[in-house]
Amino acid sequence: MKRTFLKVILGIFAILIFGLFIRPQKVIYEAKISGFVMDENGKPLKNAAVSRIEKKRWKNKEFGYHESSDYKSQKVQTDENGKFQLDQKSRVDWFHTPLDLPFVWCYASFEVSKAGYETHKTKFSDFKSFRKENCYACENIEFKPQILLKKNSR
């Protein structure tokens, strides 16, 4: 009797612990980025390419470790006024840790390039914001950068 009761308690405890890690309801948001690209004289740059930078992760099947690399998503071009917009994105995140507390830091990584100019790539903490509400990263957060592209010196 005690043994059965202990198994039931351990089973319930295991289900609760499992529930901390696997929940299909968490949505991760990538922030909206709407900005302005200009040259060294402050004039708007038309047709500059702007790309959101995200991480792609996978497991190396041969050696068993995890790898990642950056990739460009959401590519747009600036309009005649040098303005661009990368819309907010979302995805469902199935794996969680107990450290997923109801607060997050929201970061925005992107790259701006145009022929004849040096490419501008944001650093990790150039655009960041603290978000606290239902553990949804970057929901309704918008970054409004002004990017200066320098002429290529070559």
PDB file of C-alpha atoms in Angstrom:
ATOM      1  CA  MET A   1       0.000   0.000   0.000  1.00  0.00           C
ATOM      2  CA  LYS A   2       2.777   2.432   0.945  1.00  0.00           C
ATOM      3  CA  ARG A   3       4.710   1.460  -2.141  1.00  0.00           C
ATOM      4  CA  THR A   4       1.725   2.168  -4.454  1.00  0.00           C
ATOM      5  CA  PHE A   5       1.087   5.506  -2.747  1.00  0.00           C
ATOM      6  CA  LEU A   6       4.780   6.438  -3.164  1.00  0.00           C
ATOM      7  CA  LYS A   7       4.665   5.536  -6.887  1.00  0.00           C
ATOM      8  CA  VAL A   8       1.569   7.697  -7.385  1.00  0.00           C
ATOM      9  CA  ILE A   9       3.198  10.656  -5.605  1.00  0.00           C
ATOM     10  CA  LEU A  10       6.412  10.234  -7.624  1.00  0.00           C
ATOM     11  CA  GLY A  11       4.368   9.958 -10.839  1.00  0.00           C
ATOM     12  CA  ILE A  12       2.495  13.193 -10.091  1.00  0.00           C
ATOM     13  CA  PHE A  13       5.766  14.908  -9.196  1.00  0.00           C
ATOM     14  CA  ALA A  14       7.353  13.700 -12.470  1.00  0.00           C
ATOM     15  CA  ILE A  15       4.397  15.038 -14.492  1.00  0.00           C
ATOM     16  CA  LEU A  16       4.683  18.424 -12.776  1.00  0.00           C
ATOM     17  CA  ILE A  17       8.425  18.604 -13.447  1.00  0.00           C
ATOM     18  CA  PHE A  18       7.849  17.570 -17.080  1.00  0.00           C
ATOM     19  CA  GLY A  19       5.230  20.333 -17.341  1.00  0.00           C
ATOM     20  CA  LEU A  20       7.869  22.904 -16.444  1.00  0.00           C
ATOM     21  CA  PHE A  21       9.806  22.063 -19.601  1.00  0.00           C
ATOM     22  CA  ILE A  22       7.294  21.168 -22.320  1.00  0.00           C
ATOM     23  CA  ARG A  23       4.449  23.593 -22.944  1.00  0.00           C
ATOM     24  CA  PRO A  24       3.306  24.379 -26.470  1.00  0.00           C
ATOM     25  CA  GLN A  25       1.628  27.655 -25.554  1.00  0.00           C
ATOM     26  CA  LYS A  26       4.608  29.989 -25.200  1.00  0.00           C
ATOM     27  CA  VAL A  27       4.932  32.448 -28.050  1.00  0.00           C
ATOM     28  CA  ILE A  28       8.230  34.256 -28.624  1.00  0.00           C
ATOM     29  CA  TYR A  29       8.077  37.618 -30.343  1.00  0.00           C
ATOM     30  CA  GLU A  30      10.789  39.369 -32.322  1.00  0.00           C
ATOM     31  CA  ALA A  31      10.542  43.143 -31.948  1.00  0.00           C
ATOM     32  CA  LYS A  32       9.293  45.447 -34.676  1.00  0.00           C
ATOM     33  CA  ILE A  33      12.106  47.560 -36.124  1.00  0.00           C
ATOM     34  CA  SER A  34      11.233  50.690 -38.074  1.00  0.00           C
ATOM     35  CA  GLY A  35      14.084  53.025 -38.799  1.00  0.00           C
ATOM     36  CA  PHE A  36      15.865  55.446 -41.031  1.00  0.00           C
ATOM     37  CA  VAL A  37      19.073  54.972 -43.041  1.00  0.00           C
ATOM     38  CA  MET A  38      21.178  57.971 -44.050  1.00  0.00           C
ATOM     39  CA  ASP A  39      24.578  58.773 -45.513  1.00  0.00           C
ATOM     40  CA  GLU A  40      27.342  60.760 -43.819  1.00  0.00           C
ATOM     41  CA  ASN A  41      25.683  64.029 -44.876  1.00  0.00           C
ATOM     42  CA  GLY A  42      22.367  63.076 -43.248  1.00  0.00           C
ATOM     43  CA  LYS A  43      20.648  62.440 -46.589  1.00  0.00           C
ATOM     44  CA  PRO A  44      18.283  59.449 -46.822  1.00  0.00           C
ATOM     45  CA  LEU A  45      19.611  56.362 -48.600  1.00  0.00           C
ATOM     46  CA  LYS A  46      17.147  54.758 -50.992  1.00  0.00           C
ATOM     47  CA  ASN A  47      17.229  50.980 -51.660  1.00  0.00           C
ATOM     48  CA  ALA A  48      19.563  50.027 -48.811  1.00  0.00           C
ATOM     49  CA  ALA A  49      19.064  46.361 -47.881  1.00  0.00           C
ATOM     50  CA  VAL A  50      17.934  45.730 -44.294  1.00  0.00           C
ATOM     51  CA  SER A  51      17.808  42.206 -42.851  1.00  0.00           C
ATOM     52  CA  ARG A  52      16.830  40.863 -39.460  1.00  0.00           C
ATOM     53  CA  ILE A  53      19.543  38.583 -38.014  1.00  0.00           C
ATOM     54  CA  GLU A  54      18.377  35.492 -36.142  1.00  0.00           C
ATOM     55  CA  LYS A  55      20.017  32.374 -34.738  1.00  0.00           C
ATOM     56  CA  LYS A  56      19.456  28.983 -36.312  1.00  0.00           C
ATOM     57  CA  ARG A  57      20.178  26.115 -33.917  1.00  0.00           C
ATOM     58  CA  TRP A  58      20.580  22.404 -34.581  1.00  0.00           C
ATOM     59  CA  LYS A  59      22.151  19.326 -33.039  1.00  0.00           C
ATOM     60  CA  ASN A  60      25.242  17.842 -34.660  1.00  0.00           C
ATOM     61  CA  LYS A  61      24.156  14.229 -35.170  1.00  0.00           C
ATOM     62  CA  GLU A  62      27.670  12.884 -35.559  1.00  0.00           C
ATOM     63  CA  PHE A  63      29.155  14.352 -32.358  1.00  0.00           C
ATOM     64  CA  GLY A  64      25.991  15.113 -30.345  1.00  0.00           C
ATOM     65  CA  TYR A  65      26.606  18.766 -29.520  1.00  0.00           C
ATOM     66  CA  HIS A  66      24.487  21.785 -30.428  1.00  0.00           C
ATOM     67  CA  GLU A  67      25.552  24.247 -33.101  1.00  0.00           C
ATOM     68  CA  SER A  68      24.204  27.590 -34.207  1.00  0.00           C
ATOM     69  CA  SER A  69      24.742  30.176 -36.890  1.00  0.00           C
ATOM     70  CA  ASP A  70      23.293  33.535 -37.831  1.00  0.00           C
ATOM     71  CA  TYR A  71      20.940  33.832 -40.757  1.00  0.00           C
ATOM     72  CA  LYS A  72      19.133  36.711 -42.387  1.00  0.00           C
ATOM     73  CA  SER A  73      15.366  36.785 -42.246  1.00  0.00           C
ATOM     74  CA  GLN A  74      12.830  39.434 -43.193  1.00  0.00           C
ATOM     75  CA  LYS A  75      14.765  41.274 -45.882  1.00  0.00           C
ATOM     76  CA  VAL A  76      13.449  44.695 -46.930  1.00  0.00           C
ATOM     77  CA  GLN A  77      14.747  47.784 -48.732  1.00  0.00           C
ATOM     78  CA  THR A  78      14.574  51.392 -47.684  1.00  0.00           C
ATOM     79  CA  ASP A  79      12.130  53.647 -49.495  1.00  0.00           C
ATOM     80  CA  GLU A  80      12.983  56.967 -51.199  1.00  0.00           C
ATOM     81  CA  ASN A  81      12.998  58.632 -47.747  1.00  0.00           C
ATOM     82  CA  GLY A  82      15.470  56.105 -46.298  1.00  0.00           C
ATOM     83  CA  LYS A  83      12.791  54.488 -44.122  1.00  0.00           C
ATOM     84  CA  PHE A  84      12.351  50.770 -43.514  1.00  0.00           C
ATOM     85  CA  GLN A  85      10.259  48.461 -41.371  1.00  0.00           C
ATOM     86  CA  LEU A  86      10.791  44.904 -40.165  1.00  0.00           C
ATOM     87  CA  ASP A  87       7.455  43.732 -38.813  1.00  0.00           C
ATOM     88  CA  GLN A  88       7.078  41.945 -35.494  1.00  0.00           C
ATOM     89  CA  LYS A  89       7.498  38.179 -35.849  1.00  0.00           C
ATOM     90  CA  SER A  90       6.322  35.370 -33.631  1.00  0.00           C
ATOM     91  CA  ARG A  91       6.955  31.668 -33.227  1.00  0.00           C
ATOM     92  CA  VAL A  92       5.849  28.972 -30.807  1.00  0.00           C
ATOM     93  CA  ASP A  93       8.581  27.785 -28.467  1.00  0.00           C
ATOM     94  CA  TRP A  94       8.003  24.228 -27.218  1.00  0.00           C
ATOM     95  CA  PHE A  95      10.926  23.819 -24.826  1.00  0.00           C
ATOM     96  CA  HIS A  96      11.183  25.844 -21.625  1.00  0.00           C
ATOM     97  CA  THR A  97      13.301  25.841 -18.549  1.00  0.00           C
ATOM     98  CA  PRO A  98      12.318  26.685 -14.990  1.00  0.00           C
ATOM     99  CA  LEU A  99      14.348  29.874 -15.502  1.00  0.00           C
ATOM    100  CA  ASP A 100      11.691  31.208 -17.919  1.00  0.00           C
ATOM    101  CA  LEU A 101      10.464  33.717 -15.396  1.00  0.00           C
ATOM    102  CA  PRO A 102       7.913  36.390 -16.299  1.00  0.00           C
ATOM    103  CA  PHE A 103      10.569  38.842 -17.434  1.00  0.00           C
ATOM    104  CA  VAL A 104      12.879  38.984 -20.428  1.00  0.00           C
ATOM    105  CA  TRP A 105      15.342  41.210 -22.187  1.00  0.00           C
ATOM    106  CA  CYS A 106      14.388  41.977 -25.753  1.00  0.00           C
ATOM    107  CA  TYR A 107      17.153  42.453 -28.328  1.00  0.00           C
ATOM    108  CA  ALA A 108      17.058  43.438 -31.988  1.00  0.00           C
ATOM    109  CA  SER A 109      19.785  42.354 -34.379  1.00  0.00           C
ATOM    110  CA  PHE A 110      19.831  43.521 -37.969  1.00  0.00           C
ATOM    111  CA  GLU A 111      22.159  44.428 -40.810  1.00  0.00           C
ATOM    112  CA  VAL A 112      22.051  47.336 -43.272  1.00  0.00           C
ATOM    113  CA  SER A 113      24.019  47.296 -46.521  1.00  0.00           C
ATOM    114  CA  LYS A 114      24.211  49.207 -49.780  1.00  0.00           C
ATOM    115  CA  ALA A 115      26.693  49.069 -52.660  1.00  0.00           C
ATOM    116  CA  GLY A 116      29.435  51.660 -52.187  1.00  0.00           C
ATOM    117  CA  TYR A 117      28.885  51.858 -48.409  1.00  0.00           C
ATOM    118  CA  GLU A 118      30.241  49.965 -45.420  1.00  0.00           C
ATOM    119  CA  THR A 119      27.824  47.370 -44.037  1.00  0.00           C
ATOM    120  CA  HIS A 120      26.341  48.222 -40.649  1.00  0.00           C
ATOM    121  CA  LYS A 121      25.630  45.274 -38.351  1.00  0.00           C
ATOM    122  CA  THR A 122      24.209  45.855 -34.887  1.00  0.00           C
ATOM    123  CA  LYS A 123      26.080  44.646 -31.849  1.00  0.00           C
ATOM    124  CA  PHE A 124      24.377  42.411 -29.295  1.00  0.00           C
ATOM    125  CA  SER A 125      23.222  45.168 -26.957  1.00  0.00           C
ATOM    126  CA  ASP A 126      22.755  48.104 -29.360  1.00  0.00           C
ATOM    127  CA  PHE A 127      18.976  47.839 -29.168  1.00  0.00           C
ATOM    128  CA  LYS A 128      17.520  46.270 -26.059  1.00  0.00           C
ATOM    129  CA  SER A 129      14.488  46.673 -23.863  1.00  0.00           C
ATOM    130  CA  PHE A 130      13.241  45.063 -20.676  1.00  0.00           C
ATOM    131  CA  ARG A 131       9.797  43.492 -20.986  1.00  0.00           C
ATOM    132  CA  LYS A 132       7.763  42.124 -18.094  1.00  0.00           C
ATOM    133  CA  GLU A 133       4.342  40.735 -18.891  1.00  0.00           C
ATOM    134  CA  ASN A 134       3.234  37.132 -19.333  1.00  0.00           C
ATOM    135  CA  CYS A 135       6.741  36.047 -20.377  1.00  0.00           C
ATOM    136  CA  TYR A 136       6.188  37.118 -24.007  1.00  0.00           C
ATOM    137  CA  ALA A 137       9.479  38.456 -25.262  1.00  0.00           C
ATOM    138  CA  CYS A 138       9.316  41.628 -27.315  1.00  0.00           C
ATOM    139  CA  GLU A 139       5.541  41.721 -27.681  1.00  0.00           C
ATOM    140  CA  ASN A 140       4.506  45.225 -28.781  1.00  0.00           C
ATOM    141  CA  ILE A 141       8.078  46.524 -28.524  1.00  0.00           C
ATOM    142  CA  GLU A 142       9.365  48.684 -31.361  1.00  0.00           C
ATOM    143  CA  PHE A 143      12.909  49.881 -31.953  1.00  0.00           C
ATOM    144  CA  LYS A 144      13.370  53.033 -34.060  1.00  0.00           C
ATOM    145  CA  PRO A 145      17.044  53.204 -35.056  1.00  0.00           C
ATOM    146  CA  GLN A 146      18.693  55.864 -37.184  1.00  0.00           C
ATOM    147  CA  ILE A 147      21.529  54.218 -39.074  1.00  0.00           C
ATOM    148  CA  LEU A 148      24.439  56.108 -40.615  1.00  0.00           C
ATOM    149  CA  LEU A 149      26.186  54.321 -43.484  1.00  0.00           C
ATOM    150  CA  LYS A 150      29.715  55.489 -44.287  1.00  0.00           C
ATOM    151  CA  LYS A 151      31.103  55.536 -47.813  1.00  0.00           C
ATOM    152  CA  ASN A 152      33.427  52.681 -48.621  1.00  0.00           C
ATOM    153  CA  SER A 153      37.023  53.886 -48.451  1.00  0.00           C
ATOM    154  CA  ARG A 154      38.185  51.490 -51.160  1.00  0.00           C
TER     155      ARG A 154
END
